Every structure is written in C-alpha cells, then in structure tokens.
Amino acid sequence: MDIQSLDQQYIYWKHKSQWCIAKIQYIPSSAKAFLYIWQLDGSFLGLTAGKDPTTILQSQGFKKWLREGSPNLKKVLEERAKNKPTQIELF
C-alpha cells in the first residue's frame, strides 16, 4: 500500500499518548501528507504539519488499522460526532 492510495482515508493515530482517528490528505506536489485528527469521541483536535509518508505508513496507528481489517473509521467518527452537542464537518 502506498500513500497515494491512502489519500482521504481515515486511520488510527496516536496523539499525546491517546488513540485518535486521523484523515490522511496527501499532497503530491510537496510529497507530504497532512493529518486531520479527531479524538475517538468525535472532537476535532487539529491538523498536523506535513509529514513524510513513510512516517505514516510505519506508524503504530496505521499498523493497528491494518490489523483490524482496515475498518471504515469515517463512519465510526460520524456516528460518534452525531452524539456531540456541536456538529463537526468532515473535510
């Protein structure tokens, strides 16, 4: 699997020692990937600086996502966000 095929995909990501859900946005012109990060309860945390794609492909979160059979985390995030008082928009 390469980073281009993962563009717009949601994976697990570890942020400040807690599991989160992150959406990958790959920018070919810069050869960098950016991550939009949400807590598991649907709260938006922020956007990362551009990361080397290898960092993402070798991350614990990506490997966890693969081990779990590549679940549809966007759907999980949307369900959890529905229960929050303030709706978030998925990019």
mmCIF file of C-alpha atoms in Angstrom:
data_model
loop_
_atom_site.group_PDB
_atom_site.id
_atom_site.type_symbol
_atom_site.label_atom_id
_atom_site.label_comp_id
_atom_site.label_asym_id
_atom_site.label_seq_id
_atom_site.Cartn_x
_atom_site.Cartn_y
_atom_site.Cartn_z
ATOM 1 C CA MET A 1 0.000 0.000 0.000
ATOM 2 C CA ASP A 2 1.338 3.428 -0.882
ATOM 3 C CA ILE A 3 0.431 6.826 0.473
ATOM 4 C CA GLN A 4 -1.362 7.936 -2.715
ATOM 5 C CA SER A 5 -3.839 5.077 -2.380
ATOM 6 C CA LEU A 6 -4.485 6.209 1.213
ATOM 7 C CA ASP A 7 -5.338 9.806 0.327
ATOM 8 C CA GLN A 8 -8.621 10.753 2.076
ATOM 9 C CA GLN A 9 -8.530 7.542 4.158
ATOM 10 C CA TYR A 10 -9.197 7.508 7.907
ATOM 11 C CA ILE A 11 -6.748 5.602 10.109
ATOM 12 C CA TYR A 12 -5.862 5.357 13.782
ATOM 13 C CA TRP A 13 -3.271 7.812 15.068
ATOM 14 C CA LYS A 14 -1.653 8.223 18.448
ATOM 15 C CA HIS A 15 -1.726 11.826 19.663
ATOM 16 C CA LYS A 16 -0.366 12.761 23.091
ATOM 17 C CA SER A 17 -0.446 9.098 24.186
ATOM 18 C CA GLN A 18 -4.086 8.541 23.265
ATOM 19 C CA TRP A 19 -5.657 6.839 20.275
ATOM 20 C CA CYS A 20 -7.386 9.117 17.795
ATOM 21 C CA ILE A 21 -8.760 8.932 14.279
ATOM 22 C CA ALA A 22 -6.907 10.782 11.535
ATOM 23 C CA LYS A 23 -7.788 11.550 7.945
ATOM 24 C CA ILE A 24 -4.841 11.432 5.548
ATOM 25 C CA GLN A 25 -4.524 14.147 2.934
ATOM 26 C CA TYR A 26 -1.631 13.543 0.551
ATOM 27 C CA ILE A 27 -0.270 16.484 -1.454
ATOM 28 C CA PRO A 28 1.726 15.092 -4.417
ATOM 29 C CA SER A 29 3.349 18.428 -5.285
ATOM 30 C CA SER A 30 5.015 18.574 -1.867
ATOM 31 C CA ALA A 31 5.322 14.792 -1.371
ATOM 32 C CA LYS A 32 3.932 15.345 2.135
ATOM 33 C CA ALA A 33 0.884 14.047 3.940
ATOM 34 C CA PHE A 34 -1.211 16.016 6.390
ATOM 35 C CA LEU A 35 -3.422 14.517 9.078
ATOM 36 C CA TYR A 36 -6.720 15.909 10.342
ATOM 37 C CA ILE A 37 -7.056 14.469 13.854
ATOM 38 C CA TRP A 38 -10.168 13.760 15.934
ATOM 39 C CA GLN A 39 -10.489 12.225 19.389
ATOM 40 C CA LEU A 40 -12.403 8.957 19.457
ATOM 41 C CA ASP A 41 -15.461 10.802 20.805
ATOM 42 C CA GLY A 42 -15.620 12.941 17.647
ATOM 43 C CA SER A 43 -13.955 16.113 18.989
ATOM 44 C CA PHE A 44 -11.712 17.738 16.387
ATOM 45 C CA LEU A 45 -8.149 18.281 17.620
ATOM 46 C CA GLY A 46 -6.387 19.857 14.646
ATOM 47 C CA LEU A 47 -4.179 19.421 11.627
ATOM 48 C CA THR A 48 -0.581 18.224 11.612
ATOM 49 C CA ALA A 49 2.281 19.809 9.740
ATOM 50 C CA GLY A 50 3.317 17.990 6.570
ATOM 51 C CA LYS A 51 4.681 14.544 7.340
ATOM 52 C CA ASP A 52 6.860 12.235 5.336
ATOM 53 C CA PRO A 53 4.573 9.471 4.004
ATOM 54 C CA THR A 54 6.930 6.811 5.375
ATOM 55 C CA THR A 55 6.270 8.090 8.894
ATOM 56 C CA ILE A 56 2.554 7.420 8.442
ATOM 57 C CA LEU A 57 2.997 4.024 6.786
ATOM 58 C CA GLN A 58 5.264 2.862 9.629
ATOM 59 C CA SER A 59 3.156 4.316 12.445
ATOM 60 C CA GLN A 60 1.511 2.262 15.193
ATOM 61 C CA GLY A 61 -1.871 3.687 14.210
ATOM 62 C CA PHE A 62 -1.599 2.644 10.578
ATOM 63 C CA LYS A 63 -0.496 -0.852 11.603
ATOM 64 C CA LYS A 64 -3.387 -1.068 14.104
ATOM 65 C CA TRP A 65 -5.826 -0.012 11.357
ATOM 66 C CA LEU A 66 -4.464 -2.738 9.056
ATOM 67 C CA ARG A 67 -4.571 -5.396 11.823
ATOM 68 C CA GLU A 68 -8.231 -4.588 12.432
ATOM 69 C CA GLY A 69 -9.025 -5.181 8.758
ATOM 70 C CA SER A 70 -8.995 -1.547 7.604
ATOM 71 C CA PRO A 71 -12.296 -0.545 9.251
ATOM 72 C CA ASN A 72 -14.333 2.395 7.963
ATOM 73 C CA LEU A 73 -13.294 4.893 10.627
ATOM 74 C CA LYS A 74 -15.031 7.769 8.852
ATOM 75 C CA LYS A 75 -18.355 6.071 9.580
ATOM 76 C CA VAL A 76 -17.344 5.465 13.217
ATOM 77 C CA LEU A 77 -16.346 9.111 13.582
ATOM 78 C CA GLU A 78 -19.584 10.351 12.002
ATOM 79 C CA GLU A 79 -21.653 8.223 14.413
ATOM 80 C CA ARG A 80 -19.792 9.497 17.451
ATOM 81 C CA ALA A 81 -19.944 13.098 16.256
ATOM 82 C CA LYS A 82 -23.748 12.855 15.954
ATOM 83 C CA ASN A 83 -23.962 12.487 19.713
ATOM 84 C CA LYS A 84 -21.960 15.646 20.366
ATOM 85 C CA PRO A 85 -23.790 18.919 21.041
ATOM 86 C CA THR A 86 -21.792 20.688 18.321
ATOM 87 C CA GLN A 87 -21.603 19.006 14.934
ATOM 88 C CA ILE A 88 -18.288 18.773 13.156
ATOM 89 C CA GLU A 89 -17.842 18.739 9.433
ATOM 90 C CA LEU A 90 -15.630 16.026 7.999
ATOM 91 C CA PHE A 91 -13.327 17.506 5.384
#
